[in-house]
């Protein structure tokens, strides 16, 4: 991987890695009486390994050819492998916690293996580990190809990718140690949050500098979505995580937002993490890989622009629908509900745009499981955005809130939309990136597709059933006007569905393992495409120039 | 100046709405501006069937 | 020419950036900014007290263990919730809560008013192994809390950090944080007297886990659970009637 860096770039990379290692030493020193010290040791191991790796091949030959004649794909390749690794980890944790709900004794007699600590390792593992790495990798790919320019940095893409993974590692190991802010999807503590800000600003600068190198005056719409993802996630992350640490040697901090304001800020964050992490970024993927795979331009480019601004504008208002009937002022709840319903328009415009792009190529969808992944993703996107708008309506929310219905809704989006579009994009990207003729096994992709669909459907149906039953049991009255069921009655009714849910998740996990094997074997065994086609025609060697 | 809760809510509700309508209008104008048609058409076709190397001067 | 072309490119990417910020920031500003003109958002509760050091430590254990993933602390204004759990939650009740623990999922019941409903002994037995007390429960066992000594040396720093953010802890409370944490779990000692003096007569001083030789994390967590919903009685005064669940035949 270092072969593409010049010796001065290697020096810079080494300096950064050593600085981060030293930061780890500092953390370990000031936090020696606290869990912060253990996190410091993890930083030392992570950054130290990278320093050692750079040092070990420091004097390898420098790149000889003109680097601007080719795209910078090394960080993308590593990003894809990291993404798949996190997918298996995060989904395994998901299956484990799902099984714990059905069989609560599936834990060890110590803190780290309880549901409360494992659950954020699942959410962080899949959202930030799997999803985030996939977004970074594909955004690096898409921005280069649509701008027809090489990434505007040699070391910074590595800083973004590896720095981001350091954040994920700190977050996940922190939860196991009991370090958490208990803010959903923003559990990582203050030092990890600060680090992520640094990484994220670099990401934004790199991205915009690459776009500034492009050939066309117009920026392709996929980049708009990736830009919105990077920018808005930065805003959300910073505002929601404003906190003061108990002391510099303590991993614990207190958020600056108290009570009701914290609730509003948290769900403004939480809902827009769904919007800009799990929707905007992945729509960026959709708008590039779907047309490329189908070999058809997007159905309506104008519609994609309109829905882009609709999504960017409307989503930010919708977060308060998480707080219906609570102590949040009523008008904020109503506003959140209204915008959540309006959000359906740009969401369905995007889903429809994707499906209409495939109109006329249905035979390819039938034959090509990769394209089918993307089609199914668009369908699930349409379904779960409809469900989301529906659940944001106050009376519906009175039934669905606090129940498994919400969990089912999230997974319809996360499994059906986010994971499927990612797998479709990766199956498109992997052979082209490694310059392979094809994926190792089309049959395994087919298997993966059906495992993923079956897993998602079982999961979602189980949670619909359990959620609606639970919600109805909580509000059922007897003829005498007293509550008919105790809370415990409603829990007992959940067990069959919890088993079914764990099974659905297991199928999805098996699919992801197959994908890892398939990608690995593609990289290792599938023959390269003929070299001749790959040699760039460099016009500058023409005499007279 | 002292902002009370009521004034802030009123400002939020009214100007928020005008802001949204104005924003919507700008986006529509941009998307449907006739001069942009060629640019969009070019953009949507540009990603299909590229050769896999950066553009060179 | 190359130069102006390049400037144009940069201009459009900056315009896009500004457009995204203009579109995305307004929703949050409109909804969040008014909440800080606190008068109407948060009711007044002059009787409300702050968490004692032991309760705060217990709350931090609740946070650490991620209890919010399965237990809400927010009773909605619906009739069935009010009848099941008690008066609906008011904003003022979580005015000192950082983070708020309203939660989003009830795999277990709401805990906003759990304080005082069960004995300390019940809580300890239940946390040690929930299935000893409630055979059908799927809650994890927290037996390890009985074995973990509570860290008290940094409690003053915790209270000080809270005060920086606006929680009304006095110098005396901050100074005596560790003593008070110890005292609240060891009744009939000199330390215990200081707790009621500083935090009020209603503060529950108790050997929560039944062992007074040392303070465990179990002591702290149970102390916290026992104070939930009891920092103020604002919710029991002057609240509007709860809402009926929506009627499908309307």
Tab-separated table of N, CA, C and O in Angstrom, chain C residues 37-48 90-93 95-96 232-235 237-238:
chain	number	residue	atom	x	y	z
C	37	UNK	N	-35.699	29.403	25.681
C	37	UNK	CA	-36.421	30.396	26.486
C	37	UNK	C	-37.300	29.573	27.410
C	37	UNK	O	-38.431	29.249	27.133
C	38	UNK	N	-36.721	29.261	28.527
C	38	UNK	CA	-37.074	28.055	29.269
C	38	UNK	C	-38.457	28.108	29.924
C	38	UNK	O	-39.072	27.077	30.178
C	39	UNK	N	-38.975	29.326	30.121
C	39	UNK	CA	-40.166	29.491	30.956
C	39	UNK	C	-41.292	28.524	30.658
C	39	UNK	O	-41.858	27.909	31.556
C	40	UNK	N	-41.638	28.425	29.361
C	40	UNK	CA	-42.795	27.615	29.061
C	40	UNK	C	-42.427	26.145	28.854
C	40	UNK	O	-43.249	25.262	29.003
C	41	UNK	N	-41.170	25.912	28.490
C	41	UNK	CA	-40.749	24.543	28.226
C	41	UNK	C	-40.672	23.735	29.509
C	41	UNK	O	-41.093	22.603	29.587
C	42	UNK	N	-40.092	24.368	30.528
C	42	UNK	CA	-39.899	23.660	31.785
C	42	UNK	C	-40.691	24.372	32.877
C	42	UNK	O	-40.561	25.574	33.069
C	43	UNK	N	-41.527	23.630	33.572
C	43	UNK	CA	-42.358	24.200	34.621
C	43	UNK	C	-41.483	24.551	35.834
C	43	UNK	O	-40.329	24.151	35.917
C	44	UNK	N	-42.071	25.301	36.769
C	44	UNK	CA	-41.326	25.619	37.987
C	44	UNK	C	-41.587	24.560	39.049
C	44	UNK	O	-42.704	24.123	39.244
C	45	UNK	N	-40.557	24.169	39.720
C	45	UNK	CA	-40.711	23.225	40.824
C	45	UNK	C	-39.741	23.625	41.915
C	45	UNK	O	-38.628	23.103	41.996
C	46	UNK	N	-40.147	24.598	42.733
C	46	UNK	CA	-39.214	25.107	43.754
C	46	UNK	C	-38.778	24.034	44.744
C	46	UNK	O	-37.714	24.136	45.360
C	47	UNK	N	-39.607	22.980	44.884
C	47	UNK	CA	-39.270	21.955	45.867
C	47	UNK	C	-38.262	20.943	45.342
C	47	UNK	O	-37.835	20.060	46.071
C	48	UNK	N	-37.875	21.060	44.076
C	48	UNK	CA	-37.070	19.997	43.482
C	48	UNK	C	-35.652	19.988	44.041
C	48	UNK	O	-34.993	21.018	44.106
C	90	UNK	N	-43.205	15.324	33.567
C	90	UNK	CA	-43.085	16.740	33.225
C	90	UNK	C	-41.639	17.038	32.855
C	90	UNK	O	-40.707	16.364	33.308
C	91	UNK	N	-41.484	18.094	32.043
C	91	UNK	CA	-40.131	18.467	31.614
C	91	UNK	C	-39.248	18.785	32.818
C	91	UNK	O	-38.062	18.457	32.840
C	92	UNK	N	-39.862	19.417	33.843
C	92	UNK	CA	-39.059	19.866	34.973
C	92	UNK	C	-38.406	18.691	35.700
C	92	UNK	O	-37.336	18.825	36.293
C	93	UNK	N	-39.041	17.536	35.612
C	93	UNK	CA	-38.505	16.402	36.364
C	93	UNK	C	-37.154	15.944	35.854
C	93	UNK	O	-36.397	15.292	36.569
C	95	UNK	N	-34.931	18.194	34.559
C	95	UNK	CA	-34.133	19.403	34.294
C	95	UNK	C	-32.671	19.257	34.710
C	95	UNK	O	-31.824	19.995	34.224
C	96	UNK	N	-32.356	18.333	35.608
C	96	UNK	CA	-30.953	18.134	35.997
C	96	UNK	C	-30.346	16.895	35.342
C	96	UNK	O	-29.258	16.471	35.705
C	232	UNK	N	-39.228	15.702	42.958
C	232	UNK	CA	-40.220	16.765	43.131
C	232	UNK	C	-41.591	16.116	43.057
C	232	UNK	O	-41.743	15.062	42.435
C	233	UNK	N	-42.586	16.753	43.689
C	233	UNK	CA	-43.933	16.197	43.528
C	233	UNK	C	-44.747	17.038	42.541
C	233	UNK	O	-45.972	17.001	42.528
C	234	UNK	N	-44.037	17.797	41.691
C	234	UNK	CA	-44.725	18.672	40.730
C	234	UNK	C	-45.726	17.892	39.873
C	234	UNK	O	-46.792	18.399	39.535
C	235	UNK	N	-45.388	16.650	39.538
C	235	UNK	CA	-46.259	15.885	38.646
C	235	UNK	C	-47.573	15.504	39.315
C	235	UNK	O	-48.531	15.154	38.639
C	237	UNK	N	-49.225	17.594	41.256
C	237	UNK	CA	-50.006	18.821	41.443
C	237	UNK	C	-50.406	19.375	40.085
C	237	UNK	O	-49.644	19.296	39.128
C	238	UNK	N	-51.549	20.009	40.001
C	238	UNK	CA	-51.935	20.857	38.861
C	238	UNK	C	-51.602	20.289	37.488
C	238	UNK	O	-51.101	21.003	36.645
